[in-house]
Amino acid sequence: MAKVIIFGVLDTAELAHYYLEHDSEHEVVAFSVNREYIQEESFRGLPLVAFEDVETIFPPSEFSFFAPMTGRNMNRNREAIYNEVKAKGYKFISYISSHATILDRKNVVGDNCFILEDNTIQPFTTVGNNVVMWSGNHIGHHGKIKDHVFFTSHVVMSGHCVIESYSFFGVNSTIRDYMTIAQGTLVGMASAITKDTEEWGIYIGNPAKKVPGKKSFEAY
Ligand SMILES: CC(C)(COP(=O)(O)OP(=O)(O)OC[C@H]1O[C@@H](n2cnc3c(N)ncnc32)[C@H](O)[C@@H]1OP(=O)(O)O)[C@@H](O)C(=O)NCCC(=O)NCCS
């Protein structure tokens, strides 16, 4: 059980608070955002403190952090906050829904992961740090998911896939078995990946084709 500070005050932070309060052993003690975004002294009945000096109020030796955020800028905004929290000396928790199906919860998921209800993670697949799985994804066996990856909902990742960092999967997208999804790949909603992808590419359609002349971080 950890005493947890949640980063943010937008939807994802509010949802994180809800999930931790209703479905975890952890106690949320405060929220934190950068000073310029603070408009009230509290959020959801808890103190809202400036991230710039959070460690003076809630020292890293006693408190943990949770920073689940949107995947905007191809997960690189999330990565920046993740690194800043680490640099302050905090440990992260991860949240894995009690309604997710994953048999080895402690050993295969990294830190600061947000894994919601109805995700299935099959055996021999590992999940890196700072990975979001919104509800209802099928994550197949013998796969490797690296850091700062975002699965929205109802994505099917077949067996033996490697997902490189910063990738983002739109709703209902599908990945064929044995694929390597290159760093920063953006897979559009309902798109089916049948070949390995190229770094920072956008892929749409079934079978998915690369969108010419545009990088993923220019679209999302
Ligand atoms: C791939 C994506 C990022 C492209 O966004 P965009 O660059 O703003 O593109 P646009 O919406 O301007 O669409 C450009 C064209 O591609 C088509 N298109 C967009 N997404 C598509 C998709 N997933 N599959 C097939 N065609 C698609 C559009 O219909 C449009 O076609 P047109 O030029 O013939 O009219 C976006 O469509 C997408 O799929 N985002 C993921 C959404 C999601 O899953 N959200 C979950 C909640 S977090």
Coordinates of N, CA and C and ligand atoms in Angstrom, one line a residue:
M1 N 0.8 -1.2 0.0 CA 0.0 0.0 0.0 C 0.9 1.2 0.0
A2 N 0.6 2.2 -0.9 CA 1.4 3.4 -1.0 C 0.5 4.6 -0.8
K3 N 1.1 5.7 -0.3 CA 0.4 7.0 -0.3 C 0.8 7.7 -1.6
V4 N -0.2 8.0 -2.4 CA 0.1 8.4 -3.8 C -0.3 9.8 -4.1
I5 N 0.5 10.5 -4.8 CA 0.2 11.8 -5.4 C -0.1 11.6 -6.9
I6 N -1.2 12.1 -7.4 CA -1.5 12.0 -8.8 C -1.1 13.2 -9.5
F7 N -0.5 13.1 -10.7 CA -0.1 14.2 -11.5 C -1.3 14.6 -12.4
G8 N -1.7 15.8 -12.4 CA -2.8 16.3 -13.3 C -4.1 16.5 -12.6
V9 N -5.0 17.3 -13.3 CA -6.3 17.6 -12.8 C -7.4 17.4 -13.9
L10 N -6.9 16.8 -15.0 CA -7.9 16.7 -16.2 C -8.5 15.3 -16.0
D11 N -9.2 14.9 -17.1 CA -10.0 13.7 -17.0 C -9.2 12.4 -16.6
T12 N -8.1 12.3 -17.1 CA -7.3 11.0 -16.9 C -6.9 11.0 -15.4
A13 N -6.5 12.1 -14.8 CA -6.2 12.2 -13.4 C -7.4 11.9 -12.5
E14 N -8.5 12.5 -12.9 CA -9.8 12.3 -12.2 C -10.2 10.8 -12.2
L15 N -10.0 10.2 -13.4 CA -10.3 8.7 -13.5 C -9.3 7.9 -12.7
A16 N -8.0 8.3 -12.7 CA -7.0 7.6 -11.9 C -7.4 7.6 -10.5
H17 N -7.8 8.7 -10.0 CA -8.3 8.9 -8.6 C -9.4 7.9 -8.3
Y18 N -10.4 7.9 -9.2 CA -11.6 7.0 -9.0 C -11.1 5.6 -9.0
Y19 N -10.3 5.2 -9.9 CA -9.9 3.8 -10.0 C -9.1 3.4 -8.7
L20 N -8.2 4.2 -8.3 CA -7.4 3.9 -7.2 C -8.2 3.8 -5.9
E21 N -9.2 4.7 -5.8 CA -10.0 4.7 -4.6 C -11.0 3.5 -4.5
H22 N -11.5 3.1 -5.7 CA -12.4 2.0 -5.7 C -11.8 0.6 -5.9
D23 N -10.6 0.6 -6.4 CA -10.1 -0.7 -6.9 C -8.6 -0.8 -6.7
S24 N -8.1 -0.4 -5.5 CA -6.7 -0.6 -5.2 C -6.4 -0.5 -3.7
E25 N -5.3 -0.9 -3.3 CA -4.9 -0.8 -1.9 C -4.3 0.5 -1.6
H26 N -4.1 1.4 -2.6 CA -3.4 2.6 -2.4 C -4.3 3.7 -1.9
E27 N -3.6 4.7 -1.2 CA -4.4 5.9 -0.7 C -3.9 7.1 -1.5
V28 N -4.8 7.8 -2.2 CA -4.5 9.0 -2.8 C -4.5 10.1 -1.8
V29 N -3.3 10.9 -1.7 CA -3.2 11.9 -0.7 C -3.3 13.3 -1.3
A30 N -3.0 13.5 -2.6 CA -2.9 14.8 -3.2 C -2.8 14.7 -4.7
F31 N -3.1 15.9 -5.3 CA -2.8 16.1 -6.7 C -1.8 17.1 -6.9
S32 N -1.1 17.0 -8.1 CA 0.0 18.0 -8.3 C 0.0 18.4 -9.8
V33 N 0.2 19.6 -10.1 CA 0.4 20.1 -11.5 C 1.4 21.3 -11.4
N34 N 1.8 21.7 -12.6 CA 2.8 22.8 -12.6 C 2.0 24.1 -12.1
R35 N 2.8 24.9 -11.5 CA 2.2 26.1 -10.7 C 1.3 26.9 -11.7
E36 N 1.7 27.1 -12.9 CA 0.9 27.9 -13.8 C -0.5 27.4 -14.0
Y37 N -0.8 26.1 -13.8 CA -2.1 25.5 -14.0 C -3.0 25.5 -12.7
I38 N -2.4 25.9 -11.6 CA -3.2 25.8 -10.4 C -4.2 27.0 -10.3
Q39 N -5.5 26.6 -10.2 CA -6.5 27.7 -10.0 C -7.2 27.5 -8.7
E40 N -7.2 26.4 -8.1 CA -7.8 26.1 -6.8 C -6.8 25.5 -5.9
E41 N -7.1 25.5 -4.6 CA -6.2 24.9 -3.6 C -6.4 23.4 -3.5
S42 N -7.5 22.9 -4.0 CA -7.8 21.5 -3.9 C -8.5 20.9 -5.1
F43 N -8.5 19.6 -5.2 CA -9.2 18.9 -6.3 C -9.7 17.6 -5.8
R44 N -10.9 17.3 -6.0 CA -11.6 16.1 -5.5 C -11.4 16.0 -4.0
G45 N -11.4 17.2 -3.3 CA -11.3 17.2 -1.9 C -9.9 16.9 -1.3
L46 N -8.9 16.9 -2.2 CA -7.5 16.7 -1.7 C -6.7 17.9 -2.1
P47 N -5.6 18.1 -1.4 CA -4.7 19.2 -1.7 C -4.2 19.2 -3.1
L48 N -4.1 20.3 -3.7 CA -3.5 20.5 -5.1 C -2.3 21.3 -4.9
V49 N -1.1 20.7 -5.1 CA 0.1 21.4 -4.8 C 1.0 21.5 -6.1
A50 N 1.8 22.6 -6.1 CA 2.6 22.9 -7.3 C 3.7 21.8 -7.4
F51 N 3.8 21.3 -8.6 CA 4.8 20.3 -8.9 C 6.2 20.7 -8.6
E52 N 6.4 22.0 -8.8 CA 7.8 22.6 -8.6 C 8.3 22.3 -7.2
D53 N 7.4 22.4 -6.2 CA 7.9 22.1 -4.8 C 7.2 21.0 -4.1
V54 N 6.6 20.1 -4.9 CA 5.9 19.0 -4.2 C 6.7 18.2 -3.2
E55 N 8.0 18.0 -3.5 CA 8.9 17.2 -2.7 C 9.1 17.8 -1.3
T56 N 8.9 19.1 -1.2 CA 9.1 19.7 0.1 C 7.9 19.5 1.0
I57 N 6.7 19.2 0.4 CA 5.5 18.9 1.2 C 5.3 17.4 1.4
F58 N 5.5 16.7 0.3 CA 5.4 15.2 0.3 C 6.7 14.6 -0.1
P59 N 7.6 14.3 0.8 CA 8.9 13.8 0.5 C 8.9 12.4 -0.2
P60 N 9.8 12.2 -1.2 CA 9.8 11.0 -2.0 C 10.1 9.7 -1.1
S61 N 10.7 9.9 0.1 CA 10.9 8.8 1.0 C 9.6 8.2 1.5
E62 N 8.5 9.0 1.5 CA 7.3 8.6 2.1 C 6.1 8.4 1.1
F63 N 6.2 9.1 0.0 CA 5.1 9.1 -0.9 C 5.5 8.6 -2.3
S64 N 4.6 8.1 -3.0 CA 4.8 7.6 -4.4 C 4.0 8.5 -5.4
F65 N 4.3 8.3 -6.7 CA 3.6 9.1 -7.7 C 2.8 8.3 -8.6
F66 N 1.8 8.8 -9.3 CA 1.1 8.2 -10.4 C 0.8 9.3 -11.4
A67 N 1.3 9.1 -12.6 CA 1.1 10.2 -13.6 C 0.6 9.6 -14.9
P68 N -0.7 9.2 -14.9 CA -1.3 8.8 -16.2 C -1.8 10.0 -17.0
M69 N -1.4 10.1 -18.2 CA -1.8 11.3 -19.0 C -2.2 10.8 -20.4
T70 N -2.8 11.8 -21.1 CA -3.1 11.5 -22.5 C -1.9 11.2 -23.3
G71 N -2.1 10.6 -24.5 CA -1.0 10.2 -25.4 C -0.5 11.3 -26.3
R72 N -1.1 12.5 -26.2 CA -0.7 13.7 -27.1 C 0.8 13.8 -27.3
N73 N 1.1 14.3 -28.5 CA 2.5 14.5 -28.9 C 3.2 13.1 -28.8
M74 N 2.5 12.1 -29.3 CA 3.0 10.7 -29.4 C 3.7 10.3 -28.1
N75 N 3.0 10.5 -27.0 CA 3.4 10.0 -25.7 C 4.7 10.7 -25.1
R76 N 5.1 11.8 -25.8 CA 6.4 12.4 -25.3 C 6.1 13.4 -24.2
N77 N 4.9 14.0 -24.1 CA 4.6 14.8 -23.0 C 4.5 13.9 -21.7
R78 N 3.9 12.7 -21.9 CA 3.9 11.8 -20.7 C 5.3 11.4 -20.3
E79 N 6.1 11.2 -21.3 CA 7.5 10.8 -21.0 C 8.2 11.8 -20.2
A80 N 8.0 13.1 -20.6 CA 8.7 14.2 -19.9 C 8.3 14.3 -18.5
I81 N 7.1 14.2 -18.2 CA 6.6 14.2 -16.8 C 7.1 13.0 -16.0
Y82 N 7.1 11.9 -16.7 CA 7.6 10.6 -16.0 C 9.0 10.8 -15.6
N83 N 9.9 11.4 -16.5 CA 11.3 11.6 -16.2 C 11.5 12.7 -15.1
E84 N 10.6 13.7 -15.1 CA 10.8 14.7 -14.1 C 10.4 14.2 -12.7
V85 N 9.4 13.4 -12.6 CA 9.0 12.8 -11.3 C 10.1 11.9 -10.8
K86 N 10.7 11.1 -11.7 CA 11.8 10.2 -11.4 C 13.0 11.0 -10.9
A87 N 13.3 12.1 -11.6 CA 14.4 12.9 -11.2 C 14.3 13.5 -9.8
K88 N 13.0 13.7 -9.3 CA 12.8 14.2 -8.0 C 13.0 13.0 -7.0
G89 N 13.1 11.8 -7.4 CA 13.4 10.7 -6.5 C 12.2 9.9 -6.1
Y90 N 11.1 10.1 -6.8 CA 9.8 9.4 -6.4 C 9.8 8.0 -7.1
K91 N 9.2 7.1 -6.4 CA 8.8 5.8 -7.0 C 7.4 6.0 -7.6
F92 N 7.1 5.2 -8.7 CA 5.8 5.2 -9.3 C 5.0 3.9 -8.8
I93 N 3.7 4.0 -8.7 CA 2.9 2.8 -8.7 C 2.4 2.5 -10.1
S94 N 1.9 1.4 -10.3 CA 1.1 1.1 -11.5 C -0.3 0.7 -11.0
Y95 N -1.3 1.0 -11.9 CA -2.6 0.5 -11.6 C -3.0 -0.6 -12.6
I96 N -3.4 -1.8 -12.1 CA -3.9 -2.8 -13.0 C -5.3 -3.2 -12.5
S97 N -6.3 -3.0 -13.3 CA -7.7 -3.2 -12.8 C -7.8 -4.7 -12.3
S98 N -8.6 -4.8 -11.3 CA -8.9 -6.2 -10.8 C -9.8 -6.9 -11.8
H99 N -10.3 -6.2 -12.8 CA -11.1 -6.8 -13.9 C -10.3 -7.0 -15.1
A100 N -9.0 -6.9 -15.0 CA -8.1 -7.2 -16.2 C -7.7 -8.7 -16.0
T101 N -7.4 -9.4 -17.1 CA -7.0 -10.8 -17.0 C -5.5 -10.8 -17.3
I102 N -4.8 -11.1 -16.2 CA -3.3 -11.1 -16.3 C -2.8 -12.0 -15.1
L103 N -2.2 -13.1 -15.4 CA -2.0 -14.0 -14.3 C -0.8 -13.7 -13.5
D104 N 0.2 -12.9 -14.0 CA 1.4 -12.6 -13.2 C 1.5 -11.1 -13.1
R105 N 0.7 -10.5 -12.3 CA 0.5 -9.0 -12.2 C 1.8 -8.4 -11.7
K106 N 2.5 -9.0 -10.9 CA 3.7 -8.4 -10.2 C 4.9 -8.3 -11.1
N107 N 5.1 -9.2 -12.0 CA 6.4 -9.3 -12.7 C 6.4 -8.9 -14.1
V108 N 5.3 -8.7 -14.8 CA 5.4 -8.4 -16.2 C 5.0 -7.0 -16.6
V109 N 4.6 -6.2 -15.6 CA 4.2 -4.8 -15.9 C 5.1 -3.8 -15.2
G110 N 5.7 -2.8 -16.0 CA 6.6 -1.8 -15.4 C 5.9 -0.8 -14.5
D111 N 6.6 0.3 -14.2 CA 5.9 1.3 -13.3 C 5.2 2.4 -14.1
N112 N 4.3 3.1 -13.4 CA 3.5 4.1 -14.0 C 2.6 3.6 -15.1
C113 N 2.2 2.4 -15.1 CA 1.3 1.9 -16.1 C -0.2 2.0 -15.6
F114 N -1.1 2.2 -16.5 CA -2.5 2.4 -16.2 C -3.3 1.4 -17.1
I115 N -3.7 0.3 -16.5 CA -4.3 -0.8 -17.2 C -5.7 -1.0 -16.7
L116 N -6.7 -0.6 -17.6 CA -8.1 -0.6 -17.1 C -8.8 -1.9 -17.4
E117 N -10.1 -1.9 -17.1 CA -10.9 -3.1 -17.1 C -10.9 -3.8 -18.5
D118 N -11.0 -5.1 -18.4 CA -11.2 -6.0 -19.6 C -10.0 -6.1 -20.5
N119 N -8.8 -5.7 -20.0 CA -7.6 -6.0 -20.8 C -7.2 -7.4 -20.5
T120 N -6.8 -8.1 -21.6 CA -6.2 -9.5 -21.4 C -4.8 -9.4 -21.9
I121 N -3.9 -9.7 -20.9 CA -2.5 -9.8 -21.3 C -2.0 -11.3 -21.1
Q122 N -1.7 -11.9 -22.3 CA -1.4 -13.3 -22.3 C 0.0 -13.6 -21.8
P123 N 0.3 -14.9 -21.4 CA 1.6 -15.2 -20.9 C 2.8 -14.9 -21.8
F124 N 3.9 -14.7 -21.1 CA 5.2 -14.5 -21.8 C 5.2 -13.1 -22.6
T125 N 4.3 -12.2 -22.2 CA 4.4 -10.9 -22.8 C 4.8 -9.9 -21.7
T126 N 5.7 -9.0 -21.9 CA 6.1 -8.1 -20.9 C 5.7 -6.7 -21.4
V127 N 5.4 -5.8 -20.4 CA 5.0 -4.5 -20.6 C 6.0 -3.5 -19.9
G128 N 6.5 -2.6 -20.6 CA 7.5 -1.6 -20.1 C 6.9 -0.6 -19.1
N129 N 7.6 0.5 -19.0 CA 7.2 1.6 -18.1 C 6.3 2.6 -18.8
N130 N 5.4 3.2 -18.0 CA 4.6 4.3 -18.5 C 3.7 3.9 -19.7
V131 N 3.1 2.8 -19.6 CA 2.3 2.2 -20.7 C 0.8 2.4 -20.3
V132 N 0.0 2.9 -21.2 CA -1.5 3.0 -20.9 C -2.2 2.0 -21.7
M133 N -3.1 1.2 -21.1 CA -4.0 0.3 -21.8 C -5.4 0.7 -21.4
W134 N -6.1 1.5 -22.2 CA -7.5 1.8 -21.9 C -8.3 0.5 -21.9
S135 N -9.6 0.5 -21.9 CA -10.3 -0.7 -21.6 C -10.4 -1.7 -22.8
G136 N -10.3 -2.9 -22.5 CA -10.7 -4.0 -23.4 C -9.8 -4.3 -24.5
N137 N -8.5 -4.3 -24.3 CA -7.5 -4.7 -25.4 C -7.1 -6.2 -25.2
H138 N -6.9 -6.8 -26.3 CA -6.3 -8.2 -26.3 C -4.8 -8.1 -26.6
I139 N -4.0 -8.4 -25.6 CA -2.5 -8.3 -25.8 C -2.0 -9.8 -25.8
G140 N -1.6 -10.2 -27.0 CA -1.2 -11.6 -27.2 C 0.1 -12.0 -26.6
H141 N 0.3 -13.3 -26.6 CA 1.4 -14.0 -25.9 C 2.8 -13.7 -26.6
H142 N 3.8 -14.0 -25.8 CA 5.2 -13.9 -26.3 C 5.5 -12.5 -27.0
G143 N 5.0 -11.5 -26.4 CA 5.2 -10.1 -27.0 C 6.1 -9.3 -26.1
K144 N 6.5 -8.2 -26.6 CA 7.3 -7.2 -25.8 C 6.8 -5.8 -26.1
I145 N 6.3 -5.2 -25.1 CA 5.9 -3.8 -25.2 C 6.9 -2.9 -24.5
K146 N 7.5 -2.0 -25.2 CA 8.5 -1.1 -24.6 C 7.8 0.1 -23.9
D147 N 8.6 1.1 -23.5 CA 8.1 2.2 -22.7 C 7.2 3.2 -23.4
H148 N 6.4 3.9 -22.7 CA 5.6 5.1 -23.2 C 4.7 4.7 -24.4
V149 N 4.1 3.6 -24.3 CA 3.2 3.2 -25.4 C 1.7 3.4 -24.9
F150 N 0.8 3.6 -25.9 CA -0.6 3.9 -25.6 C -1.5 3.0 -26.4
F151 N -2.3 2.1 -25.7 CA -3.3 1.4 -26.4 C -4.6 2.0 -26.0
T152 N -5.5 2.4 -27.0 CA -6.8 3.0 -26.6 C -7.7 1.9 -26.2
S153 N -8.6 1.5 -27.0 CA -9.6 0.4 -26.7 C -9.8 -0.6 -27.8
H154 N -10.0 -1.8 -27.4 CA -10.3 -2.9 -28.3 C -9.3 -3.1 -29.4
V155 N -8.1 -2.9 -29.0 CA -6.9 -3.2 -29.9 C -6.6 -4.7 -29.8
V156 N -6.3 -5.3 -31.0 CA -5.9 -6.7 -30.9 C -4.4 -6.7 -31.3
M157 N -3.5 -7.0 -30.4 CA -2.1 -7.3 -30.6 C -1.9 -8.8 -30.6
S158 N -1.6 -9.3 -31.8 CA -1.5 -10.8 -31.9 C -0.2 -11.2 -31.2
G159 N 0.1 -12.5 -31.2 CA 1.2 -13.1 -30.5 C 2.6 -12.7 -31.2
H160 N 3.6 -12.7 -30.4 CA 5.0 -12.5 -30.8 C 5.2 -11.1 -31.5
C161 N 4.6 -10.1 -31.0 CA 4.8 -8.8 -31.6 C 5.8 -8.0 -30.6
V162 N 6.6 -7.1 -31.3 CA 7.4 -6.2 -30.5 C 6.9 -4.8 -30.8
I163 N 6.6 -4.1 -29.7 CA 6.0 -2.7 -29.8 C 7.1 -1.7 -29.3
E164 N 7.7 -1.0 -30.2 CA 8.7 0.0 -29.7 C 8.1 1.2 -29.1
S165 N 8.9 1.9 -28.4 CA 8.5 3.1 -27.6 C 7.7 4.1 -28.4
Y166 N 6.8 4.8 -27.6 CA 6.0 6.0 -28.1 C 4.9 5.6 -29.1
S167 N 4.7 4.3 -29.4 CA 3.7 4.0 -30.3 C 2.3 4.2 -29.8
F168 N 1.3 4.4 -30.6 CA -0.1 4.7 -30.2 C -1.0 4.0 -31.1
F169 N -2.0 3.3 -30.5 CA -2.9 2.4 -31.3 C -4.3 3.0 -31.1
G170 N -4.9 3.3 -32.2 CA -6.3 3.8 -32.2 C -7.3 2.7 -31.9
V171 N -8.5 3.1 -31.6 CA -9.5 2.1 -31.2 C -9.7 1.1 -32.4
N172 N -9.9 -0.1 -31.9 CA -10.2 -1.2 -32.8 C -9.1 -1.5 -33.9
S173 N -7.9 -1.1 -33.6 CA -6.8 -1.5 -34.5 C -6.4 -2.9 -34.3
T174 N -5.7 -3.5 -35.3 CA -5.3 -4.9 -35.3 C -3.9 -5.1 -35.7
I175 N -3.1 -5.9 -35.0 CA -1.7 -6.1 -35.4 C -1.5 -7.6 -35.6
R176 N -1.1 -7.9 -36.8 CA -0.8 -9.3 -37.1 C 0.3 -9.9 -36.3
D177 N 0.3 -11.2 -36.1 CA 1.4 -11.8 -35.3 C 2.8 -11.6 -35.9
Y178 N 3.8 -11.6 -35.1 CA 5.2 -11.5 -35.4 C 5.5 -10.1 -36.0
M179 N 4.7 -9.1 -35.8 CA 5.1 -7.8 -36.3 C 6.0 -7.0 -35.4
T180 N 6.9 -6.2 -36.0 CA 7.6 -5.2 -35.2 C 7.1 -3.8 -35.5
I181 N 6.6 -3.2 -34.5 CA 6.0 -1.8 -34.6 C 7.1 -0.8 -34.2
A182 N 7.5 -0.1 -35.2 CA 8.7 0.8 -34.9 C 8.3 2.0 -34.0
Q183 N 9.4 2.5 -33.4 CA 9.3 3.6 -32.5 C 8.3 4.7 -33.1
G184 N 7.4 5.2 -32.2 CA 6.6 6.3 -32.6 C 5.5 6.0 -33.7
T185 N 5.2 4.8 -33.9 CA 4.2 4.5 -34.9 C 2.8 4.9 -34.4
L186 N 2.0 5.5 -35.3 CA 0.6 5.8 -35.0 C -0.3 5.0 -35.9
V187 N -1.1 4.1 -35.3 CA -2.0 3.2 -36.0 C -3.4 3.8 -35.8
G188 N -4.0 4.2 -37.0 CA -5.3 4.8 -36.9 C -6.4 3.8 -36.5
M189 N -7.5 4.4 -36.1 CA -8.6 3.5 -35.6 C -9.1 2.6 -36.7
A190 N -9.4 1.3 -36.3 CA -9.9 0.3 -37.2 C -8.9 -0.1 -38.3
S191 N -7.6 0.2 -38.1 CA -6.6 -0.1 -39.1 C -5.9 -1.5 -38.8
A192 N -5.5 -2.2 -39.8 CA -4.9 -3.5 -39.6 C -3.5 -3.6 -40.2
I193 N -2.6 -3.8 -39.2 CA -1.2 -3.8 -39.6 C -0.8 -5.2 -40.0
T194 N -0.3 -5.3 -41.3 CA 0.1 -6.6 -41.8 C 1.6 -6.7 -42.1
K195 N 2.3 -5.6 -42.0 CA 3.7 -5.5 -42.2 C 4.4 -4.7 -41.2
D196 N 5.7 -4.9 -40.9 CA 6.4 -4.1 -40.0 C 6.3 -2.6 -40.4
T197 N 6.3 -1.8 -39.4 CA 6.1 -0.3 -39.7 C 7.5 0.4 -39.6
E198 N 7.4 1.7 -40.1 CA 8.6 2.6 -40.0 C 8.5 3.6 -38.9
E199 N 9.6 4.0 -38.4 CA 9.6 5.0 -37.2 C 8.7 6.2 -37.5
W200 N 7.9 6.6 -36.6 CA 7.1 7.9 -36.6 C 6.2 7.9 -37.8
G201 N 5.8 6.7 -38.4 CA 4.9 6.7 -39.5 C 3.4 6.7 -39.0
I202 N 2.5 7.1 -39.8 CA 1.1 7.0 -39.6 C 0.5 5.9 -40.5
Y203 N -0.2 5.0 -40.0 CA -0.8 3.9 -40.8 C -2.3 3.8 -40.7
I204 N -3.0 3.8 -41.8 CA -4.4 3.7 -41.8 C -4.9 2.8 -42.8
G205 N -6.1 2.2 -42.6 CA -6.8 1.3 -43.5 C -6.6 -0.1 -43.2
N206 N -7.3 -1.0 -44.0 CA -7.1 -2.4 -43.9 C -7.0 -3.0 -45.3
P207 N -5.8 -3.5 -45.7 CA -4.6 -3.5 -44.9 C -4.0 -2.1 -44.8
A208 N -3.3 -1.8 -43.6 CA -2.9 -0.5 -43.3 C -1.8 0.0 -44.3
K209 N -1.9 1.2 -44.8 CA -0.9 1.8 -45.6 C -0.3 3.1 -44.9
K210 N 0.9 3.3 -45.2 CA 1.6 4.5 -44.6 C 1.0 5.8 -45.2
V211 N 0.7 6.8 -44.3 CA 0.3 8.1 -44.9 C 1.5 8.8 -45.3
P212 N 1.6 9.2 -46.6 CA 2.8 9.8 -47.1 C 3.0 11.2 -46.6
G213 N 4.3 11.6 -46.4 CA 4.6 13.0 -46.1 C 4.2 13.5 -44.8
K214 N 3.8 12.7 -43.8 CA 3.4 13.2 -42.5 C 3.9 12.3 -41.4
K215 N 4.5 12.9 -40.4 CA 5.0 12.2 -39.2 C 3.9 12.1 -38.2
S216 N 4.0 11.0 -37.4 CA 2.9 10.7 -36.4 C 2.7 11.9 -35.4
F217 N 3.8 12.6 -35.0 CA 3.7 13.6 -34.0 C 3.2 14.9 -34.7
E218 N 3.0 14.9 -36.0 CA 2.3 16.1 -36.6 C 0.8 15.9 -36.6
A219 N 0.4 14.6 -36.4 CA -1.1 14.3 -36.4 C -1.7 14.2 -35.0
Y220 N -0.8 13.7 -34.1 CA -1.4 13.4 -32.7 C -0.3 13.8 -31.7
Ligands
LIG1 C1 -5.0 8.4 -38.0 C2 -5.6 9.7 -37.4 C3 -4.7 10.2 -36.3 C4 -5.5 10.7 -38.6 O1 -6.0 11.9 -38.1 P1 -5.8 13.3 -39.0 O2 -4.4 13.4 -39.5 O3 -6.4 14.4 -38.3 O4 -6.6 12.9 -40.3 P2 -8.1 13.4 -40.8 O5 -9.1 13.1 -39.8 O6 -7.9 14.8 -41.3 O7 -8.3 12.4 -42.0 C5 -7.5 12.4 -43.2 C6 -8.1 11.4 -44.2 O8 -7.8 10.1 -43.7 C7 -9.0 9.3 -43.5 N1 -8.8 8.6 -42.2 C8 -8.5 9.1 -41.0 N2 -8.4 8.1 -40.1 C9 -8.6 7.0 -40.8 C10 -8.6 5.6 -40.4 N3 -8.3 5.3 -39.1 N4 -8.8 4.7 -41.3 C11 -9.1 5.0 -42.6 N5 -9.1 6.3 -43.0 C12 -8.9 7.3 -42.1 C13 -10.1 10.4 -43.3 O9 -11.4 9.9 -43.6 C14 -9.6 11.4 -44.3 O10 -10.0 11.0 -45.6 P3 -10.3 12.0 -46.8 O11 -9.0 12.9 -47.0 O12 -10.6 11.1 -48.0 O13 -11.4 12.9 -46.3 C15 -7.0 9.6 -36.9 O14 -8.0 9.5 -37.8 C16 -7.1 8.4 -35.9 O15 -7.4 7.2 -36.3 N6 -7.0 8.6 -34.6 C17 -7.2 7.7 -33.5 C18 -8.5 8.0 -32.9 C19 -8.7 7.1 -31.6 O16 -8.6 5.9 -31.7 N7 -9.1 7.8 -30.6 C20 -9.3 7.0 -29.3 C21 -9.6 7.9 -28.2 S1 -8.0 8.4 -27.4

